[in-house]
């Protein structure tokens, strides 16, 4: 009795002296087919930089959750793994999953930050939850710094298609700070052999008669590395003429380099490539070791998606194409001659 | 007794005006066009012409196409914007594209641009105002179509926040929208990482548009003339009880590190050699 009383008292004192609670991040983990996505590993790295505890939240179908929990427990930096399984969680329907997050983040929540990759699932879900909790969100951050004394967190994020970098501070009076993390700006958290984090089950919240229903997902299948995380990317633009020449010209080069294939918006809009391959402001943001831009002029919103690549190679027959202003290695040539030649010489 | 189709759709289309320089990024005509960070590093030099955010043009276009497809089932299309006096031009553009009427929530020229949560609250207040006053279900707003992101702040959260505040269904990054007004359902194809996803949502709904949803039309001169006569209702944030004081502090806006090209190589052989030197 006494002990309880003193603990309550301590907590009250701590609050009144306004020493902010030490940070505790809840990281929403994206996964596909029972495998954690690399973007979420980068989000965990970012969450770790806050300097406090990191809880990973795994939400999915009963088929996938057990294996996801095993993976999550082994991620370096994760202090606990929360998991919730329900057949309703097989696909992330924001209307169905948000009640679970709202419950986890309600009144006496220990969490000070909600973190995720800038993925399509998290982008749909988390702002919905933030609005209900009456807090803002910060999208696609590239760096962060948490001030434990004041309880404020400062982020940098690109605006205007990456042509300016904004530094914004979420002050201490925002009780839960939501942010999404640009995967290419943080190294993915490493996996260790032994699991140190403890797992904790959270009861799912069944939503009767949900307002939205998943009908089907069509994923573009590919044997090549995933565009978002590939260390090498070969991208094609409008100059590839049609879907057939796009495939015939770029794929052998990509295979020779072990690279993922990307595309400019022009190439996607013209139907040469699937829109999941689009690199740019409104597509994927990549930062591979090597980016080969073939027949891409270098429009500013394409550059927004690739200009943080380590080495940029451009092949274009227009010597004045703006892509040459950012390319480390530029080759002015007809791509239909240069690309097969390059492929052949790389294979040797 | 024949079932009567009592439902009519009322569509709200929030639009934002963004600086033309920002727009040029999207149009991607000229690499030389460059936004300018102001010398105080507090923001972007916005003393330039403004136009409608391109994702919002797609939203207006989709609303107008829904009416063309569903005819009389779409009762009204109303555009709304929050912005300084000059953003009325953006509303006129929406009206010229086919919206029936507009609401302008006017804020001061110099003030900070409202954060997404405040925008979502404004839209909720407008919807609740109209739906609260509606005596008939036919007059209620039940579809909101927004752009998936503004090309200046690149946040991309307003639609989701609005859906959360209203408790409505949401269909983000839509590349195809079909509405069955009799059933009160929408089938939406969404762009997701790695492919596409089809969902079925009950109305009322908040939809956010992806680039591939449609190709916005150009307003014809007669429609631009007609748009001048369409009604624009003016509201103040105080009318709606909304405070636009930002919750997040913008400390600094800076130019990103500049990338300098490394020059050209003369032949494929030289390229291969340089790649090998770089360890590839």
Coordinates of C-alpha atoms in Angstrom, one line a residue:
Chain A
X1 CA 0.0 0.0 0.0
X2 CA 2.7 2.4 1.1
X3 CA 4.9 1.4 -1.7
X4 CA 2.3 2.0 -4.3
X5 CA 1.7 5.3 -2.8
X6 CA 5.3 6.4 -3.0
X7 CA 5.6 5.2 -6.5
X8 CA 2.7 7.3 -7.6
X9 CA 4.2 10.1 -5.8
X10 CA 7.5 9.7 -7.5
X11 CA 5.9 9.7 -10.9
X12 CA 3.9 12.8 -10.1
X13 CA 7.1 14.5 -9.0
X14 CA 9.0 13.5 -12.1
X15 CA 6.2 15.0 -14.2
X16 CA 6.1 18.2 -12.2
X17 CA 9.8 18.8 -12.5
X18 CA 9.3 18.5 -16.2
X19 CA 12.3 16.4 -16.9
X20 CA 11.0 14.8 -20.0
X21 CA 10.4 11.1 -20.1
X22 CA 13.3 9.3 -21.8
X23 CA 12.4 8.5 -25.4
X24 CA 10.6 5.3 -26.2
X25 CA 10.0 4.7 -29.9
X26 CA 7.3 2.5 -31.4
X27 CA 8.4 1.4 -34.8
X28 CA 5.7 0.2 -37.2
X29 CA 7.3 -2.7 -39.1
X30 CA 6.5 -3.3 -42.8
X31 CA 6.7 -6.8 -44.1
X32 CA 5.8 -8.7 -47.2
X33 CA 5.2 -12.4 -47.2
X34 CA 6.6 -12.9 -43.7
X35 CA 9.8 -11.0 -44.3
X36 CA 10.6 -7.7 -42.8
X37 CA 11.2 -5.0 -45.3
X38 CA 14.6 -3.3 -45.4
X39 CA 13.1 0.2 -45.1
X40 CA 11.8 -0.8 -41.6
X41 CA 15.3 -1.7 -40.6
X42 CA 16.4 1.8 -41.5
X43 CA 13.5 3.1 -39.5
X44 CA 14.8 1.2 -36.5
X45 CA 18.3 2.7 -37.0
X46 CA 16.7 6.1 -36.9
X47 CA 14.7 5.3 -33.9
X48 CA 17.8 4.1 -32.1
X49 CA 19.3 7.5 -32.6
X50 CA 16.7 9.0 -30.3
X51 CA 18.7 7.5 -27.5
X52 CA 16.0 5.5 -25.7
X53 CA 14.1 2.2 -25.9
X54 CA 12.9 0.9 -29.3
X55 CA 9.9 -1.3 -29.5
X56 CA 9.1 -2.9 -32.9
X57 CA 5.4 -3.4 -33.7
X58 CA 4.5 -6.3 -35.9
X59 CA 1.0 -6.5 -37.2
X60 CA -0.1 -9.2 -39.5
X61 CA -1.9 -12.5 -40.2
X62 CA -1.5 -15.4 -37.8
X63 CA 0.4 -17.2 -40.5
X64 CA 3.2 -14.6 -40.7
X65 CA 3.4 -13.0 -37.2
X66 CA 5.4 -15.8 -35.4
X67 CA 8.2 -15.8 -38.0
X68 CA 8.2 -12.0 -38.1
X69 CA 8.5 -11.8 -34.3
X70 CA 11.6 -14.2 -34.5
X71 CA 13.2 -11.9 -37.1
X72 CA 12.3 -8.7 -35.1
X73 CA 13.8 -10.0 -31.9
X74 CA 17.2 -10.4 -33.5
X75 CA 17.4 -6.9 -34.9
X76 CA 20.1 -4.9 -33.1
X77 CA 18.7 -2.0 -31.2
X78 CA 15.2 -3.4 -30.7
X79 CA 14.4 -3.6 -26.9
X80 CA 11.0 -5.2 -27.2
X81 CA 8.8 -6.7 -29.9
X82 CA 5.0 -6.1 -29.8
X83 CA 3.0 -8.3 -32.0
X84 CA -0.7 -8.6 -32.9
X85 CA -2.1 -11.3 -35.2
X86 CA -5.5 -11.4 -36.8
X87 CA -6.8 -12.6 -40.1
X88 CA -8.0 -9.0 -40.5
X89 CA -4.4 -7.8 -40.4
X90 CA -3.3 -9.8 -43.5
X91 CA -3.3 -6.6 -45.5
X92 CA -2.7 -3.2 -43.9
X93 CA -6.1 -1.6 -44.2
X94 CA -5.7 1.7 -42.3
X95 CA -9.3 1.7 -41.2
X96 CA -8.8 -1.7 -39.6
X97 CA -5.3 -1.3 -38.1
X98 CA -5.6 2.2 -36.8
X99 CA -7.8 1.3 -33.7
X100 CA -5.0 -1.0 -32.6
X101 CA -2.4 1.8 -32.8
X102 CA -4.8 4.3 -31.2
X103 CA -5.2 1.9 -28.2
X104 CA -1.4 1.4 -27.9
X105 CA -0.9 5.2 -27.9
X106 CA -3.8 6.2 -25.7
X107 CA -3.6 8.1 -22.5
X108 CA -0.9 6.5 -20.3
X109 CA 1.2 5.3 -23.2
X110 CA 4.9 4.9 -22.7
X111 CA 5.7 5.8 -26.3
X112 CA 7.1 9.2 -27.1
X113 CA 7.8 8.6 -30.8
X114 CA 6.0 6.6 -33.6
X115 CA 8.4 5.7 -36.4
X116 CA 8.1 4.0 -39.7
X117 CA 9.7 3.7 -43.1
X118 CA 8.3 6.1 -45.8
X119 CA 6.4 3.1 -47.3
X120 CA 3.1 3.1 -48.9
X121 CA 1.5 1.1 -46.1
X122 CA 2.9 3.4 -43.3
X123 CA 2.2 6.5 -45.3
X124 CA -1.5 5.5 -45.5
X125 CA -1.9 4.4 -41.9
X126 CA 0.2 6.6 -39.6
X127 CA -1.2 10.1 -40.5
X128 CA -4.7 8.7 -39.9
X129 CA -3.7 7.7 -36.4
X130 CA -1.8 10.9 -35.7
X131 CA -4.8 13.0 -36.6
X132 CA -7.0 11.1 -34.2
X133 CA -4.4 11.7 -31.5
X134 CA -4.3 15.4 -32.5
X135 CA -0.6 15.4 -33.3
X136 CA 1.3 16.4 -36.4
X137 CA 3.6 14.1 -38.4
X138 CA 7.0 14.7 -40.1
X139 CA 7.4 12.9 -43.4
X140 CA 10.5 11.3 -44.9
X141 CA 13.2 12.6 -42.5
X142 CA 16.9 12.3 -43.5
X143 CA 18.4 13.0 -40.0
X144 CA 17.3 13.6 -36.5
X145 CA 18.5 14.7 -33.1
X146 CA 16.6 14.3 -29.8
X147 CA 17.2 16.7 -26.9
X148 CA 16.5 14.5 -23.9
X149 CA 16.6 17.5 -21.5
X150 CA 13.8 19.4 -23.2
X151 CA 12.0 16.5 -24.8
X152 CA 12.1 18.1 -28.3
X153 CA 13.2 16.4 -31.5
X154 CA 14.7 18.1 -34.4
X155 CA 14.5 16.6 -37.9
X156 CA 15.8 17.5 -41.3
X157 CA 13.8 16.6 -44.4
X158 CA 13.9 17.5 -48.1
X159 CA 11.2 19.8 -49.5
X160 CA 10.5 21.1 -53.0
X161 CA 11.6 17.8 -54.6
X162 CA 14.8 17.8 -52.6
X163 CA 15.8 21.3 -53.7
X164 CA 15.8 22.6 -50.2
X165 CA 16.4 21.0 -46.9
X166 CA 14.1 22.0 -44.0
X167 CA 15.1 21.7 -40.4
X168 CA 12.0 21.4 -38.2
X169 CA 11.6 20.9 -34.5
X170 CA 8.8 19.0 -32.8
X171 CA 8.7 20.7 -29.4
X172 CA 8.1 18.9 -26.1
X173 CA 4.4 19.8 -26.0
X174 CA 3.8 17.3 -28.8
X175 CA 3.4 14.3 -26.6
X176 CA 3.9 11.7 -29.3
X177 CA 6.1 12.6 -32.3
X178 CA 5.2 10.8 -35.5
X179 CA 7.8 10.6 -38.3
X180 CA 8.6 8.5 -41.3
X181 CA 12.2 7.8 -42.3
X182 CA 13.8 8.0 -45.7
X183 CA 15.4 4.5 -46.0
X184 CA 18.4 5.6 -48.0
X185 CA 19.4 8.1 -45.4
X186 CA 19.9 5.5 -42.6
X187 CA 21.8 2.2 -42.7
X188 CA 19.5 -0.7 -42.0
X189 CA 19.8 -2.1 -38.5
X190 CA 21.9 -5.2 -38.3
X191 CA 20.6 -8.6 -37.4
X192 CA 22.4 -10.5 -34.5
X193 CA 22.4 -14.2 -33.9
X194 CA 20.9 -14.2 -30.5
X195 CA 17.6 -12.6 -29.6
X196 CA 17.8 -10.1 -26.8
X197 CA 14.4 -8.4 -27.1
X198 CA 11.4 -9.7 -25.4
X199 CA 8.2 -10.4 -27.2
X200 CA 4.9 -9.2 -26.0
X201 CA 1.5 -10.1 -27.6
X202 CA -1.1 -7.4 -28.0
X203 CA -4.7 -8.4 -28.5
X204 CA -6.0 -7.5 -31.9
X205 CA -9.0 -5.2 -32.1
X206 CA -11.5 -6.8 -34.4
X207 CA -13.3 -4.3 -36.6
X208 CA -16.8 -5.6 -37.3
X209 CA -17.9 -4.8 -40.9
X210 CA -14.9 -2.6 -41.8
X211 CA -15.6 0.3 -44.1
X212 CA -12.8 -0.8 -46.4
X213 CA -12.0 -4.2 -47.8
X214 CA -8.9 -5.6 -49.6
X215 CA -9.8 -7.2 -52.9
X216 CA -6.5 -8.1 -54.5
X217 CA -2.8 -7.2 -54.7
X218 CA -0.8 -7.4 -57.8
X219 CA 2.9 -7.3 -57.2
X220 CA 5.3 -7.0 -60.1
X221 CA 7.5 -10.0 -59.9
X222 CA 11.2 -9.8 -60.7
X223 CA 14.3 -11.9 -60.2
X224 CA 16.4 -8.8 -59.9
X225 CA 17.2 -7.1 -56.6
X226 CA 14.5 -4.8 -55.1
X227 CA 14.8 -1.3 -56.5
X228 CA 14.6 0.4 -53.1
X229 CA 17.5 -1.4 -51.6
X230 CA 19.7 -2.4 -54.6
X231 CA 23.3 -1.4 -54.5
X232 CA 23.2 -0.9 -58.3
X233 CA 20.5 0.5 -60.4
X234 CA 20.1 0.7 -64.2
X235 CA 17.4 3.2 -65.2
X236 CA 15.8 3.9 -68.6
X237 CA 14.0 6.9 -70.0
X238 CA 11.8 7.9 -72.9
X239 CA 14.6 7.3 -75.3
X240 CA 14.1 3.5 -75.0
X241 CA 11.2 3.9 -77.5
X242 CA 8.9 1.1 -76.3
X243 CA 8.5 -1.7 -73.7
X244 CA 10.3 -4.3 -75.9
X245 CA 13.4 -2.2 -76.5
X246 CA 13.4 -1.2 -72.9
X247 CA 13.6 -4.8 -71.8
X248 CA 15.9 -5.9 -74.6
X249 CA 18.4 -3.1 -74.0
X250 CA 18.4 -2.5 -70.3
X251 CA 17.8 -6.0 -68.8
X252 CA 21.1 -7.6 -70.0
X253 CA 23.0 -4.6 -68.7
X254 CA 21.2 -4.9 -65.3
X255 CA 22.0 -8.6 -65.3
X256 CA 25.6 -8.0 -66.1
X257 CA 25.9 -5.6 -63.2
X258 CA 23.5 -7.5 -60.8
X259 CA 21.5 -4.4 -60.7
X260 CA 17.8 -3.5 -60.2
X261 CA 15.9 -1.8 -63.1
X262 CA 14.4 1.6 -62.7
X263 CA 12.7 4.0 -65.0
X264 CA 11.9 7.7 -65.4
X265 CA 8.3 8.9 -65.2
X266 CA 8.3 9.5 -69.0
X267 CA 9.2 5.8 -69.5
X268 CA 6.5 4.7 -67.1
X269 CA 3.8 7.0 -68.5
X270 CA 4.6 5.7 -72.0
X271 CA 4.1 2.2 -70.7
X272 CA 7.7 1.0 -71.2
X273 CA 8.0 -0.1 -67.6
X274 CA 5.7 -0.8 -64.6
X275 CA 5.1 2.2 -62.4
X276 CA 6.6 0.4 -59.4
X277 CA 9.9 1.0 -61.1
X278 CA 9.6 4.8 -61.2
X279 CA 12.5 6.7 -59.6
X280 CA 11.8 10.3 -58.6
X281 CA 9.9 12.7 -56.4
X282 CA 6.7 10.8 -56.8
X283 CA 8.2 7.4 -57.2
X284 CA 11.0 5.6 -55.3
X285 CA 14.0 7.4 -53.9
X286 CA 17.1 5.4 -54.3
X287 CA 20.8 6.0 -53.3
X288 CA 22.7 3.0 -54.7
X289 CA 26.5 2.7 -55.1
X290 CA 26.0 2.9 -58.8
X291 CA 23.2 4.5 -60.8
X292 CA 23.3 4.2 -64.6
X293 CA 20.9 6.6 -66.3
X294 CA 20.2 5.5 -69.9
X295 CA 18.3 7.8 -72.2
X296 CA 17.2 9.9 -69.3
X297 CA 17.5 13.7 -69.8
X298 CA 17.6 14.4 -66.0
X299 CA 14.4 16.3 -65.2
X300 CA 14.5 17.8 -61.8
X301 CA 11.9 15.5 -60.3
X302 CA 13.9 12.4 -61.5
X303 CA 17.0 13.8 -60.0
X304 CA 15.1 14.1 -56.7
X305 CA 14.9 10.4 -56.6
X306 CA 18.6 9.5 -57.4
X307 CA 21.0 12.3 -56.8
X308 CA 22.3 10.8 -53.5
X309 CA 23.7 7.9 -55.4
X310 CA 27.4 7.3 -54.9
X311 CA 28.4 7.1 -58.6
X312 CA 26.1 8.3 -61.3
X313 CA 26.8 7.2 -64.9
X314 CA 24.8 8.8 -67.7
X315 CA 24.5 7.6 -71.3
X316 CA 22.7 10.0 -73.5
X317 CA 23.2 11.2 -77.1
X318 CA 22.3 14.8 -76.2
X319 CA 25.5 16.4 -74.9
X320 CA 23.5 19.2 -73.3
X321 CA 21.2 16.9 -71.3
X322 CA 21.0 18.1 -67.7
X323 CA 21.8 14.6 -66.4
X324 CA 25.4 15.4 -67.4
X325 CA 25.5 18.1 -64.8
X326 CA 25.2 15.6 -62.0
X327 CA 26.8 12.5 -63.6
X328 CA 30.2 11.4 -62.4
X329 CA 30.8 9.6 -65.7
X330 CA 29.0 10.8 -68.8
X331 CA 29.1 9.2 -72.2
X332 CA 27.6 11.0 -75.1
X333 CA 26.5 8.2 -77.4
X334 CA 23.6 6.4 -79.0
X335 CA 22.4 4.1 -76.3
X336 CA 21.5 1.4 -78.8
X337 CA 25.1 1.0 -79.6
X338 CA 26.7 2.0 -76.3
X339 CA 24.6 -0.2 -74.0
X340 CA 25.1 -3.5 -75.8
X341 CA 28.8 -2.7 -76.1
X342 CA 29.0 -1.9 -72.4
X343 CA 27.1 -5.0 -71.5
X344 CA 29.4 -7.1 -73.5
X345 CA 32.6 -5.6 -72.1
X346 CA 31.4 -5.8 -68.5
X347 CA 30.7 -9.5 -69.0
X348 CA 34.3 -10.2 -69.9
Chain B
X1 CA -42.0 -1.3 -55.0
X2 CA -39.0 -0.3 -57.0
X3 CA -36.0 0.6 -55.0
X4 CA -35.3 4.3 -55.4
X5 CA -31.8 5.5 -55.8
X6 CA -31.8 8.1 -53.0
X7 CA -28.2 8.8 -53.0
X8 CA -26.6 11.7 -54.8
X9 CA -22.9 12.4 -54.6
X10 CA -21.6 15.7 -53.4
X11 CA -17.9 16.0 -54.0
X12 CA -15.5 18.3 -52.2
X13 CA -12.1 18.9 -53.9
X14 CA -9.5 20.7 -51.7
X15 CA -6.9 22.5 -53.8
X16 CA -3.7 24.2 -52.9
X17 CA -1.8 26.8 -54.8
X18 CA 2.0 26.2 -55.0
X19 CA 4.6 28.4 -56.4
X20 CA 5.1 28.2 -60.1
X21 CA 8.8 27.3 -59.6
X22 CA 7.7 24.3 -57.6
X23 CA 5.4 23.5 -60.4
X24 CA 8.1 23.6 -62.9
X25 CA 9.7 20.6 -61.2
X26 CA 6.7 18.6 -61.9
X27 CA 6.3 19.8 -65.4
X28 CA 10.0 19.1 -65.8
X29 CA 10.6 21.3 -68.7
X30 CA 13.6 23.2 -67.7
X31 CA 16.4 22.0 -65.4
X32 CA 17.5 25.6 -65.0
X33 CA 14.4 26.5 -63.1
X34 CA 15.4 26.6 -59.5
X35 CA 13.7 27.5 -56.3
X36 CA 15.5 30.0 -54.3
X37 CA 16.1 29.7 -50.6
X38 CA 15.8 33.1 -49.1
X39 CA 18.9 34.7 -47.6
X40 CA 17.5 34.6 -44.0
X41 CA 17.2 30.8 -44.5
X42 CA 13.6 30.9 -43.2
X43 CA 12.0 29.6 -46.3
X44 CA 11.7 29.7 -50.1
X45 CA 11.5 33.0 -52.0
X46 CA 7.8 32.8 -52.8
X47 CA 7.4 36.1 -54.6
X48 CA 6.5 34.3 -57.7
X49 CA 3.3 33.4 -59.6
X50 CA 1.3 30.6 -58.0
X51 CA -0.7 27.8 -59.7
X52 CA -2.7 24.8 -58.6
X53 CA -0.8 21.9 -57.2
X54 CA -0.6 19.3 -60.0
X55 CA -2.0 16.4 -57.9
X56 CA -5.0 18.7 -57.1
X57 CA -5.6 19.3 -60.8
X58 CA -5.9 15.5 -61.1
X59 CA -8.3 15.6 -58.2
X60 CA -10.5 18.2 -59.8
X61 CA -10.3 16.3 -63.1
X62 CA -11.4 13.1 -61.4
X63 CA -14.4 14.8 -59.8
X64 CA -15.5 16.2 -63.2
X65 CA -15.0 12.8 -64.9
X66 CA -17.1 11.2 -62.2
X67 CA -19.9 13.6 -63.1
X68 CA -19.5 12.9 -66.8
X69 CA -19.7 9.2 -66.0
X70 CA -22.4 9.2 -63.4
X71 CA -24.3 12.1 -64.8
X72 CA -27.0 13.5 -62.5
X73 CA -25.9 11.2 -59.6
X74 CA -23.2 13.8 -58.9
X75 CA -25.1 16.7 -57.5
X76 CA -22.4 19.2 -56.7
X77 CA -18.6 19.6 -57.0
X78 CA -17.2 22.1 -54.7
X79 CA -13.6 23.3 -54.6
X80 CA -12.0 24.6 -51.5
X81 CA -8.8 26.3 -50.7
X82 CA -7.1 27.8 -47.7
X83 CA -4.8 30.6 -48.6
X84 CA -4.1 34.3 -49.1
X85 CA -6.4 36.5 -51.2
X86 CA -4.5 35.7 -54.4
X87 CA -5.3 32.0 -54.1
X88 CA -8.7 32.8 -55.4
X89 CA -7.1 32.4 -58.8
X90 CA -6.6 28.7 -58.1
X91 CA -10.3 28.4 -57.2
X92 CA -11.2 30.0 -60.5
X93 CA -9.1 27.4 -62.3
X94 CA -11.0 24.6 -60.5
X95 CA -14.3 26.3 -61.4
X96 CA -13.2 26.6 -65.1
X97 CA -12.3 22.9 -65.1
X98 CA -15.9 22.1 -64.0
X99 CA -16.4 22.6 -60.3
X100 CA -19.8 24.3 -59.5
X101 CA -18.9 26.5 -56.6
X102 CA -16.0 27.2 -54.2
X103 CA -15.1 28.1 -50.7
X104 CA -12.1 30.3 -49.9
X105 CA -10.8 30.2 -46.4
X106 CA -8.8 33.4 -46.4
X107 CA -5.6 33.8 -44.4
X108 CA -3.1 36.6 -44.3
X109 CA -0.5 37.0 -47.1
X110 CA 2.5 36.9 -44.7
X111 CA 1.4 34.1 -42.4
X112 CA 2.9 30.6 -42.4
X113 CA 1.2 28.2 -44.6
X114 CA -1.2 26.0 -42.5
X115 CA 0.0 22.5 -41.5
X116 CA -1.7 19.4 -42.8
X117 CA -3.5 18.7 -39.5
X118 CA -5.0 22.2 -39.4
X119 CA -6.0 21.9 -43.1
X120 CA -7.7 18.5 -42.3
X121 CA -9.5 20.2 -39.4
X122 CA -10.6 23.0 -41.6
X123 CA -12.0 20.6 -44.2
X124 CA -13.7 18.6 -41.4
X125 CA -15.3 21.8 -40.1
X126 CA -16.5 22.7 -43.6
X127 CA -18.0 19.2 -44.1
X128 CA -19.6 19.2 -40.7
X129 CA -21.1 22.6 -41.4
X130 CA -22.6 21.6 -44.7
X131 CA -23.7 18.1 -43.6
X132 CA -25.1 19.4 -40.3
X133 CA -27.2 21.9 -42.2
X134 CA -28.3 19.4 -44.8
X135 CA -31.9 18.2 -44.2
X136 CA -31.6 15.6 -46.9
X137 CA -29.0 12.9 -47.4
X138 CA -28.7 14.2 -51.0
X139 CA -27.1 17.4 -49.9
X140 CA -24.4 15.8 -47.8
X141 CA -20.8 15.8 -48.9
X142 CA -19.8 12.1 -49.1
X143 CA -16.7 12.1 -51.4
X144 CA -13.6 14.2 -50.9
X145 CA -10.8 14.0 -53.5
X146 CA -7.4 15.4 -52.7
X147 CA -4.0 15.3 -54.2
X148 CA -1.7 12.7 -52.6
X149 CA 0.9 15.4 -51.8
X150 CA 1.7 19.0 -52.4
X151 CA 4.8 19.5 -54.4
X152 CA 6.2 22.2 -52.1
X153 CA 6.2 20.6 -48.6
X154 CA 6.1 17.0 -50.0
X155 CA 4.3 15.9 -46.8
X156 CA 1.5 13.8 -48.3
X157 CA -0.6 13.4 -45.2
X158 CA -3.7 15.7 -45.3
X159 CA -6.1 13.2 -46.9
X160 CA -5.3 10.4 -44.4
X161 CA -5.6 12.9 -41.5
X162 CA -9.0 14.1 -42.8
X163 CA -10.2 10.5 -43.1
X164 CA -9.0 9.8 -39.6
X165 CA -10.8 12.8 -38.1
X166 CA -14.0 12.0 -39.9
X167 CA -13.8 8.3 -39.4
X168 CA -14.4 7.8 -43.1
X169 CA -12.9 5.2 -45.4
X170 CA -9.8 6.2 -47.2
X171 CA -8.3 5.3 -50.5
X172 CA -4.8 6.8 -50.9
X173 CA -2.6 7.0 -54.0
X174 CA -5.5 6.1 -56.3
X175 CA -4.8 5.2 -59.9
X176 CA -8.4 4.2 -60.7
X177 CA -11.7 5.1 -59.1
X178 CA -15.1 3.6 -59.7
X179 CA -18.1 4.7 -57.7
X180 CA -21.3 2.8 -57.5
X181 CA -23.6 5.5 -56.0
X182 CA -26.6 3.2 -55.6
X183 CA -24.7 0.7 -53.5
X184 CA -22.8 3.5 -51.8
X185 CA -19.4 1.9 -52.6
X186 CA -16.2 2.8 -54.3
X187 CA -13.7 0.4 -55.9
X188 CA -10.3 1.9 -56.0
X189 CA -7.0 0.7 -57.4
X190 CA -4.1 2.1 -55.4
X191 CA -0.4 2.3 -56.2
X192 CA 1.6 0.6 -53.5
X193 CA 5.3 -0.3 -53.2
X194 CA 6.0 -3.0 -55.7
X195 CA 2.7 -2.9 -57.6
X196 CA -1.0 -2.2 -57.2
X197 CA -3.8 -3.0 -54.8
X198 CA -7.6 -3.0 -55.3
X199 CA -9.8 -2.1 -52.4
X200 CA -13.6 -1.7 -51.9
X201 CA -14.7 1.2 -49.7
X202 CA -18.0 2.3 -48.3
X203 CA -19.0 5.9 -48.8
X204 CA -18.4 8.4 -47.4
X205 CA -14.8 8.3 -48.6
X206 CA -11.6 10.4 -48.8
X207 CA -9.6 9.7 -52.0
X208 CA -6.1 10.9 -52.7
X209 CA -4.9 11.0 -56.3
X210 CA -1.8 9.5 -57.8
X211 CA -0.3 11.0 -61.0
X212 CA -1.6 8.2 -63.1
X213 CA -5.3 8.6 -62.2
X214 CA -6.0 10.8 -65.2
X215 CA -4.7 13.6 -67.5
X216 CA -6.2 16.9 -66.4
X217 CA -8.0 18.9 -69.1
X218 CA -7.2 22.5 -70.0
X219 CA -10.0 24.9 -69.2
X220 CA -11.5 26.4 -72.4
X221 CA -11.9 30.1 -72.8
X222 CA -15.8 30.0 -72.6
X223 CA -15.4 27.9 -69.4
X224 CA -13.0 30.4 -68.0
X225 CA -15.5 33.1 -68.7
X226 CA -18.3 31.1 -67.1
X227 CA -16.1 30.4 -64.1
X228 CA -16.1 34.1 -63.3
X229 CA -19.8 34.0 -62.5
X230 CA -19.7 30.9 -60.3
X231 CA -20.0 31.5 -56.6
X232 CA -17.1 31.6 -54.2
X233 CA -18.0 31.7 -50.5
X234 CA -15.4 33.4 -48.3
X235 CA -14.8 32.1 -44.8
X236 CA -12.2 33.1 -42.2
X237 CA -10.4 30.6 -40.0
X238 CA -12.3 32.2 -37.0
X239 CA -15.6 31.3 -38.7
X240 CA -14.6 27.7 -38.5
X241 CA -12.9 27.9 -35.2
X242 CA -9.5 26.9 -36.5
X243 CA -6.1 28.1 -35.3
X244 CA -3.3 28.0 -37.9
X245 CA -0.4 28.5 -35.4
X246 CA 2.1 25.9 -36.5
X247 CA 2.8 23.0 -34.0
X248 CA 6.2 22.3 -35.6
X249 CA 8.9 25.0 -35.7
X250 CA 10.7 25.5 -38.9
X251 CA 14.2 26.4 -37.7
X252 CA 15.9 26.7 -41.1
X253 CA 15.6 26.1 -44.8
X254 CA 18.8 25.5 -46.6
X255 CA 20.2 24.6 -50.0
X256 CA 21.1 21.0 -50.3
X257 CA 24.7 20.0 -50.8
X258 CA 25.5 20.6 -54.5
X259 CA 26.5 17.7 -56.7
X260 CA 29.0 18.4 -59.3
X261 CA 29.3 16.4 -62.5
X262 CA 32.5 14.6 -63.1
X263 CA 32.8 15.2 -66.8
X264 CA 32.5 13.0 -69.8
X265 CA 34.3 10.0 -71.1
X266 CA 35.1 9.5 -74.8
X267 CA 34.2 5.8 -75.3
X268 CA 32.6 2.7 -73.8
X269 CA 36.1 1.4 -73.2
X270 CA 37.0 4.4 -71.1
X271 CA 33.7 4.1 -69.2
X272 CA 34.4 0.4 -68.5
X273 CA 37.9 1.2 -67.3
X274 CA 36.7 4.0 -65.0
X275 CA 34.0 1.7 -63.6
X276 CA 36.6 -0.9 -62.9
X277 CA 38.7 1.7 -61.1
X278 CA 35.7 2.5 -59.0
X279 CA 35.5 -1.1 -58.0
X280 CA 32.5 -2.1 -60.0

